[in-house]
PDB file of C-alpha atoms in Angstrom:
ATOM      1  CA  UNK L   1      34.460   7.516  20.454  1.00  0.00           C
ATOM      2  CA  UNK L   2      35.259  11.169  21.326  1.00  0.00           C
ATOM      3  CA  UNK L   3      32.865  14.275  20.291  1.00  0.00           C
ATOM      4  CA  UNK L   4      34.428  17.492  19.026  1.00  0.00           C
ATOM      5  CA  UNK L   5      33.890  18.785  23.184  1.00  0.00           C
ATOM      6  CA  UNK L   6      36.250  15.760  24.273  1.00  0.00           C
ATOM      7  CA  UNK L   7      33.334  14.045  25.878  1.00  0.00           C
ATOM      8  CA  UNK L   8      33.048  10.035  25.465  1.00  0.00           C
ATOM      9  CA  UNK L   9      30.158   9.014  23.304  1.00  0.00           C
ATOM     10  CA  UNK L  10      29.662   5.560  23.521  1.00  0.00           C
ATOM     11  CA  UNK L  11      27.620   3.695  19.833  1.00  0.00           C
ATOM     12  CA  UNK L  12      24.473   2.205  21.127  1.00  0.00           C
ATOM     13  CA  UNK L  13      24.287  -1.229  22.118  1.00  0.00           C
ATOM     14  CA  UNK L  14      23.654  -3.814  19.603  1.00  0.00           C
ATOM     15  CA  UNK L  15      19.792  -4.852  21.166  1.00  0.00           C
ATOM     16  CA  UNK L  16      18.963  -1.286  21.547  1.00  0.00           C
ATOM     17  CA  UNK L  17      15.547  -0.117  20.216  1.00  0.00           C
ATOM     18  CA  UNK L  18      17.940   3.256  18.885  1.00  0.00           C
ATOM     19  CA  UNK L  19      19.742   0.794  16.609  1.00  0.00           C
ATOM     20  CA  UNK L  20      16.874  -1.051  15.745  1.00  0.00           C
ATOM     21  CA  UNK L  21      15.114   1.980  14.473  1.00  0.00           C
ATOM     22  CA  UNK L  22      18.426   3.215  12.790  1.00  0.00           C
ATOM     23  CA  UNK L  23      18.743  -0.102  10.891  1.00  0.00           C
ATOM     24  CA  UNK L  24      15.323  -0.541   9.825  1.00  0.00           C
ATOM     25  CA  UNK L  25      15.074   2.972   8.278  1.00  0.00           C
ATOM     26  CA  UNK L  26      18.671   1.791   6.236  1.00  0.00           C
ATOM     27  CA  UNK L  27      16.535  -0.903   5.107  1.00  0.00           C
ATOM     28  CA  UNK L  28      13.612   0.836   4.014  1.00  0.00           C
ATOM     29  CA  UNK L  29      16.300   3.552   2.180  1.00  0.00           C
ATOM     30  CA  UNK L  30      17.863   0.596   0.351  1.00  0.00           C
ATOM     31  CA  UNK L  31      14.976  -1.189  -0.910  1.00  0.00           C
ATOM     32  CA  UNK L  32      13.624   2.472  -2.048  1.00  0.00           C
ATOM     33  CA  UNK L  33      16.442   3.150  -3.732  1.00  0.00           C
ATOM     34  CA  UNK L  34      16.498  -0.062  -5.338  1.00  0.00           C
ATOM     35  CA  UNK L  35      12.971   0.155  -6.342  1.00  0.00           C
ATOM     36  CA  UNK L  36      13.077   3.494  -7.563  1.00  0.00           C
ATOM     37  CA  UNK L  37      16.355   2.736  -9.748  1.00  0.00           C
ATOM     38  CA  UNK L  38      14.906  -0.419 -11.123  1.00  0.00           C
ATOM     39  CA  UNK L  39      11.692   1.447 -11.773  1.00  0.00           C
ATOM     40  CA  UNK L  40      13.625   4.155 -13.746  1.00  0.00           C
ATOM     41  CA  UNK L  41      15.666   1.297 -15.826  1.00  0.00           C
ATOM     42  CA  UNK L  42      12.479   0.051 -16.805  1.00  0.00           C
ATOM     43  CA  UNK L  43      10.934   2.972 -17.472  1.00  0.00           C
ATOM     44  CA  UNK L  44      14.376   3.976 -19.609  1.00  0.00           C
ATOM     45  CA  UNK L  45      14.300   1.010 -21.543  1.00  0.00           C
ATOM     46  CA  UNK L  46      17.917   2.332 -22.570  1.00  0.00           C
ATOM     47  CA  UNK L  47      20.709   1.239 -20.941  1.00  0.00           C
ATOM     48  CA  UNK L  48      23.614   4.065 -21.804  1.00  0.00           C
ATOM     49  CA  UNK L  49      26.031   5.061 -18.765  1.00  0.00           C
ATOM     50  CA  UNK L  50      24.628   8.333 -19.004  1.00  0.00           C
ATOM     51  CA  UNK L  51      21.388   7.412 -18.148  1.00  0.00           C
ATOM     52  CA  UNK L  52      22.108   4.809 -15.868  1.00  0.00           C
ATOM     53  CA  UNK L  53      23.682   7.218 -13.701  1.00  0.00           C
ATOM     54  CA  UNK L  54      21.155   9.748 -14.157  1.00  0.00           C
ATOM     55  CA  UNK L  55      18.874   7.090 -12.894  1.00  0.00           C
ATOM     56  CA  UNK L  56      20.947   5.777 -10.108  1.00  0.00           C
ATOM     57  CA  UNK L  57      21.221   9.831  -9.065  1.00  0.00           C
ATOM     58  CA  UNK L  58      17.948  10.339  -8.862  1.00  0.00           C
ATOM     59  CA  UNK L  59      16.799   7.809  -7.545  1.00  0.00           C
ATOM     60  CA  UNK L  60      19.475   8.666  -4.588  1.00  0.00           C
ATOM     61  CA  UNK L  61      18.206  12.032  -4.632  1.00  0.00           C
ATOM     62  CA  UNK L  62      14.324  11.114  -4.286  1.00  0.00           C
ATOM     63  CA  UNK L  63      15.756   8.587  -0.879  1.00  0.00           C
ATOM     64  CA  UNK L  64      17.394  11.723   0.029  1.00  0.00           C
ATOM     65  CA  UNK L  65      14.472  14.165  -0.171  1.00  0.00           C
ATOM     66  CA  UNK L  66      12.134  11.403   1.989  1.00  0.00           C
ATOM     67  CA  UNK L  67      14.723  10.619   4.641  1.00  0.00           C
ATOM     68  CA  UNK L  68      14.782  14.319   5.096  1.00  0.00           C
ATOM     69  CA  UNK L  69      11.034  14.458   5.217  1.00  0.00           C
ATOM     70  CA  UNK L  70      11.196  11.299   7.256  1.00  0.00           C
ATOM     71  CA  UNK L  71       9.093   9.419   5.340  1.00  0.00           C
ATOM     72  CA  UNK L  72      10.559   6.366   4.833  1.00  0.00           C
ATOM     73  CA  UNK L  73       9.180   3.876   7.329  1.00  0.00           C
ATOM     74  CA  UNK L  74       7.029   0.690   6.834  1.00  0.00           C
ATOM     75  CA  UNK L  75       3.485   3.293   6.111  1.00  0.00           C
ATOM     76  CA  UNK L  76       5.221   5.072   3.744  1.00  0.00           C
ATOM     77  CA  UNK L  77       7.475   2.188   1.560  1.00  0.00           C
ATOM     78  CA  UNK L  78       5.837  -0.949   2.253  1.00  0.00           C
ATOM     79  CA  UNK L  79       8.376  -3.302   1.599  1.00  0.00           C
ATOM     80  CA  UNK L  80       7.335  -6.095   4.558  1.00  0.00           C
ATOM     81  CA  UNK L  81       4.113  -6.920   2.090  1.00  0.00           C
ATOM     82  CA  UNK L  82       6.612  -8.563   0.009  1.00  0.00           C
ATOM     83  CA  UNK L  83       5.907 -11.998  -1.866  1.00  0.00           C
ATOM     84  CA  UNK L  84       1.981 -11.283  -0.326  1.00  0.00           C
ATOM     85  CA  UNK L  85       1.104  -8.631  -2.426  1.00  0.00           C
ATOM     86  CA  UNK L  86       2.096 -10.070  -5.470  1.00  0.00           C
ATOM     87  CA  UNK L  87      -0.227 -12.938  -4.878  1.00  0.00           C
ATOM     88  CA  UNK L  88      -3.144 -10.137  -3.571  1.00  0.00           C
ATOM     89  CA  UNK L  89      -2.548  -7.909  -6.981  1.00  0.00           C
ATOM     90  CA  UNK L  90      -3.237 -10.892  -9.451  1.00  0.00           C
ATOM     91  CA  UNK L  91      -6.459 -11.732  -7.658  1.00  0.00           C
ATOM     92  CA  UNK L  92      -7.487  -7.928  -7.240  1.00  0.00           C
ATOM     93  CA  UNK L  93      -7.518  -7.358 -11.339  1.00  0.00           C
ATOM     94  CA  UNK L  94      -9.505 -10.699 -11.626  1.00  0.00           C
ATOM     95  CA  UNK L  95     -12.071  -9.015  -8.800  1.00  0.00           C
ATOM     96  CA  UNK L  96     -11.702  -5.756 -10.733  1.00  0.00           C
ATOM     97  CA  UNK L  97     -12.799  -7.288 -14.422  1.00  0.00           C
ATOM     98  CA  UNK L  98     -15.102  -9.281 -12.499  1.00  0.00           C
ATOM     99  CA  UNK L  99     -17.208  -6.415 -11.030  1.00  0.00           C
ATOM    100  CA  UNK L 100     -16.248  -3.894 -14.017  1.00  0.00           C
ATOM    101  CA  UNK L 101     -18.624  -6.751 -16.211  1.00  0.00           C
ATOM    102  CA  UNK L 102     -21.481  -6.861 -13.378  1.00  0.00           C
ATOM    103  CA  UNK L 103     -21.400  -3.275 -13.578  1.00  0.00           C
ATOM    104  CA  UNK L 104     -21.303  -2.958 -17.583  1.00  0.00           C
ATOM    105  CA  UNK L 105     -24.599  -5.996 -17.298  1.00  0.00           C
ATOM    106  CA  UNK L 106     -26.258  -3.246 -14.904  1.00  0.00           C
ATOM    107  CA  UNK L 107     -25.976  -0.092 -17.066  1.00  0.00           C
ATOM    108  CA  UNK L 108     -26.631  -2.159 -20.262  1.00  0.00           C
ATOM    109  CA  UNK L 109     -29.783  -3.505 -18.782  1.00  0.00           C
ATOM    110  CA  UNK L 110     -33.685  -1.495 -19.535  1.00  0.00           C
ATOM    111  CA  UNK L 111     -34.932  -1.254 -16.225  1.00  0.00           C
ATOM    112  CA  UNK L 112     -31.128  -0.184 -14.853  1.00  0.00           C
ATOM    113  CA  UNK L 113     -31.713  -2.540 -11.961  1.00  0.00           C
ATOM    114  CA  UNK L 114     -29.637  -0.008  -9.058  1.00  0.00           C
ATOM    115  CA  UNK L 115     -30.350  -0.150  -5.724  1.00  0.00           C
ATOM    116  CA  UNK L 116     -27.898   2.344  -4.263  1.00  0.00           C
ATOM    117  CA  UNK L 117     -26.620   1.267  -0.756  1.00  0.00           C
ATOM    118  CA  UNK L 118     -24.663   2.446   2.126  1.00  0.00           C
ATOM    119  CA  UNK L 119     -23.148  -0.258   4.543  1.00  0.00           C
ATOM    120  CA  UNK L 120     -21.127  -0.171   7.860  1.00  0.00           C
ATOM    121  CA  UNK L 121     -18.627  -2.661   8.727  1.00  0.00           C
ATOM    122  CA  UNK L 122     -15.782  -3.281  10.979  1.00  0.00           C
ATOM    123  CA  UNK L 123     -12.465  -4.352   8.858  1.00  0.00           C
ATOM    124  CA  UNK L 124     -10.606  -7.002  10.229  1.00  0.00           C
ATOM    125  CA  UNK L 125      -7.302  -4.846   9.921  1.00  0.00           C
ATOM    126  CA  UNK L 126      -4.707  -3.408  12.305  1.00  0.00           C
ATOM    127  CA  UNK L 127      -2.478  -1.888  10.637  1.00  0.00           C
ATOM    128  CA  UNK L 128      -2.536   1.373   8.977  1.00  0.00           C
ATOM    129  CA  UNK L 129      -1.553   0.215   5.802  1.00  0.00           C
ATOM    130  CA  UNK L 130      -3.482  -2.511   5.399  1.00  0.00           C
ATOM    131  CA  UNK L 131      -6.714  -0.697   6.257  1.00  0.00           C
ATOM    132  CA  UNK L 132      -5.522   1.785   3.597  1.00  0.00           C
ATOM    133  CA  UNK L 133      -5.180  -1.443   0.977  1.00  0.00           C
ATOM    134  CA  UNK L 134      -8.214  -2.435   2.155  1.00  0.00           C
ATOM    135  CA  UNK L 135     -10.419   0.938   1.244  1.00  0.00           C
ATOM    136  CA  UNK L 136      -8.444   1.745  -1.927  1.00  0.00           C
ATOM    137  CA  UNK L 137      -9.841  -2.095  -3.518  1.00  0.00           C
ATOM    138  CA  UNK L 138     -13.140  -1.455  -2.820  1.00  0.00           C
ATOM    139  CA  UNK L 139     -12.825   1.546  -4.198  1.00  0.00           C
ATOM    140  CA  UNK L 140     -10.724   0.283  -7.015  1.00  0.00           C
ATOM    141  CA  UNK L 141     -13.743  -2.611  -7.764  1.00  0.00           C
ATOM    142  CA  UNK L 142     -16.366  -0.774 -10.770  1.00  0.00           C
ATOM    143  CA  UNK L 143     -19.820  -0.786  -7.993  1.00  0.00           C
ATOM    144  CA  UNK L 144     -18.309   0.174  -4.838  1.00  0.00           C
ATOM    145  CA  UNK L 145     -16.343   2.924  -3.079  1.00  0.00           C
ATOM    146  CA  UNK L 146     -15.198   3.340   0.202  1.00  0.00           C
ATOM    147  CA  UNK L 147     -16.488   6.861   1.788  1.00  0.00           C
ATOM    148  CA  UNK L 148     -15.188   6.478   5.486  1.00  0.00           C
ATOM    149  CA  UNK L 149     -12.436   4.383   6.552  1.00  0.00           C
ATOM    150  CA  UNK L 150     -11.493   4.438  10.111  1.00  0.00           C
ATOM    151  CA  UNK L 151      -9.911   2.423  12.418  1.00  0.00           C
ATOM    152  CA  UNK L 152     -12.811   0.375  13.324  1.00  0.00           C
ATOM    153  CA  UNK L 153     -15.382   0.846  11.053  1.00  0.00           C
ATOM    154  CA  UNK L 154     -15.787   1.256   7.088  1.00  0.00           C
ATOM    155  CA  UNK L 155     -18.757   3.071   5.361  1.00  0.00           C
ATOM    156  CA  UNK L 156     -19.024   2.045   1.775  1.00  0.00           C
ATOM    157  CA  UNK L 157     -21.412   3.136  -1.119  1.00  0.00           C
ATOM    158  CA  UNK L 158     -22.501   0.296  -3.553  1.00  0.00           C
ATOM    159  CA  UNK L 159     -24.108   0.870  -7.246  1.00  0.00           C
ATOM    160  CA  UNK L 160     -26.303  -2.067  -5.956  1.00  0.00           C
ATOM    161  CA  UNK L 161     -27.442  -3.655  -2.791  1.00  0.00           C
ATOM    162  CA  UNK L 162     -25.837  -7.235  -3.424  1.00  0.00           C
ATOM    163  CA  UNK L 163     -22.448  -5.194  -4.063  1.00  0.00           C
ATOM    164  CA  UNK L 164     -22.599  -3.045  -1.070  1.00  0.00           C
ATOM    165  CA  UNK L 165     -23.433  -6.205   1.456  1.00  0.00           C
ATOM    166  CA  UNK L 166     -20.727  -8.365  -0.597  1.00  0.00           C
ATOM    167  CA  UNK L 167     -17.953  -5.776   1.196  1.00  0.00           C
ATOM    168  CA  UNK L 168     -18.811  -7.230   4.757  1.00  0.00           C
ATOM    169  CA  UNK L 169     -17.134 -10.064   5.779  1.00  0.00           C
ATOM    170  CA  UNK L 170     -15.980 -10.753   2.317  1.00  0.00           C
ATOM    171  CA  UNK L 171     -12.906 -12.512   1.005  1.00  0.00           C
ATOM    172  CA  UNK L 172     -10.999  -9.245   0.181  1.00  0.00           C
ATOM    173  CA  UNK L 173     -10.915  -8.297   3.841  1.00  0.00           C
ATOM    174  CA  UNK L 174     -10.083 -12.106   4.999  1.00  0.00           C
ATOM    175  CA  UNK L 175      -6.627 -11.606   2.108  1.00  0.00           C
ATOM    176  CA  UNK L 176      -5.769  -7.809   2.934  1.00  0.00           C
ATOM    177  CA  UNK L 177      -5.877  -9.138   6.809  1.00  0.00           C
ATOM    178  CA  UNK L 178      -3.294 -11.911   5.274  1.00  0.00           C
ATOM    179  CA  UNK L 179      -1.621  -9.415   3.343  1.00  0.00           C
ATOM    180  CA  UNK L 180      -0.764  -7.218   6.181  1.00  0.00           C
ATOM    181  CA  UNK L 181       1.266  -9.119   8.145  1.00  0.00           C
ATOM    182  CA  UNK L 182       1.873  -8.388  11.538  1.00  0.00           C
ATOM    183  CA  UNK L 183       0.618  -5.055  13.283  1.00  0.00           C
TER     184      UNK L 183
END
């Protein structure tokens, strides 16, 4: 290939980490595009060709607006989580109604048995998003809520002692380590 100044400009080779990079962001502005469009037909619930297109143009438009804000990567549409998310989701709302009824036992209860607590622990993580999946269900679980989440170390508040301690080394971190993939 020739540029507009004459010069030869060769199209990376097909190992390179430039197309690599190129074709993973392609991917990533697909599979937003397709989630965003289905999103809208479901959302629509009508199927006309007016608003189909509408839909399909702004969905485009939204993949437009975040390539040129260049966020669309893995962190920002995690699309590698796949078929393990919707196996973590399902158990997550179980969890959630699970705590929501401790919680409603607690506040229903004379005596209000609450032991506030605040507990350190280091998530078994690596990636970014999974840490951020991680601190967003305890949060999301009636009891608990993440106040810190770093890197190496999580400091979460619990309505009750028993809650807080059940955050460390508990089976939400061993599935949102599953969840995540690889770093």
């Amino acid at each position: 290939m020739t540029t507009a100044a004459g010069a030869r400009h060769e199209p990376p080779p097909y190992n390179s980490p430039t197309l690599c990079l190129h074709l993973e962001t392609v991917f990533h502005s697909v599979s937003l595009f397709v989630f965003l469009f289905a999103f809208w037909l479901l959302l629509s619930g009508l199927f006309t060709a007016f608003l189909v297109s509408a839909g399909a143009g702004c969905a485009l438009a939204v993949v437009w607006f975040a390539r040129r804000m260049d966020v669309v990567d893995a962190e920002g549409h995690p699309i590698h989580l796949g078929a393990s998310v919707l196996v973590y989701w399902p158990w997550l709302v179980k969890e959630i109604i699970k705590s929501a009824w401790d919680v409603s036992k607690i506040i229903l209860h004379p005596k209000l048995p609450i032991s506030p607590t605040l507990v350190r622990f280091k998530p078994s993580q690596r990636t970014d998003v999974g840490l951020v999946l991680h601190a967003n269900s305890i949060t999301l679980t009636p009891g608990t809520i993440t106040i810190e989440a770093r890197p190496n170390e999580f400091l979460v508040h619990g309505l009750t002692r028993a809650g807080a301690q059940g955050t460390i080394d508990s089976a939400m971190d061993a599935r949102v380590t599953a969840c995540e993939g690889r770093p």
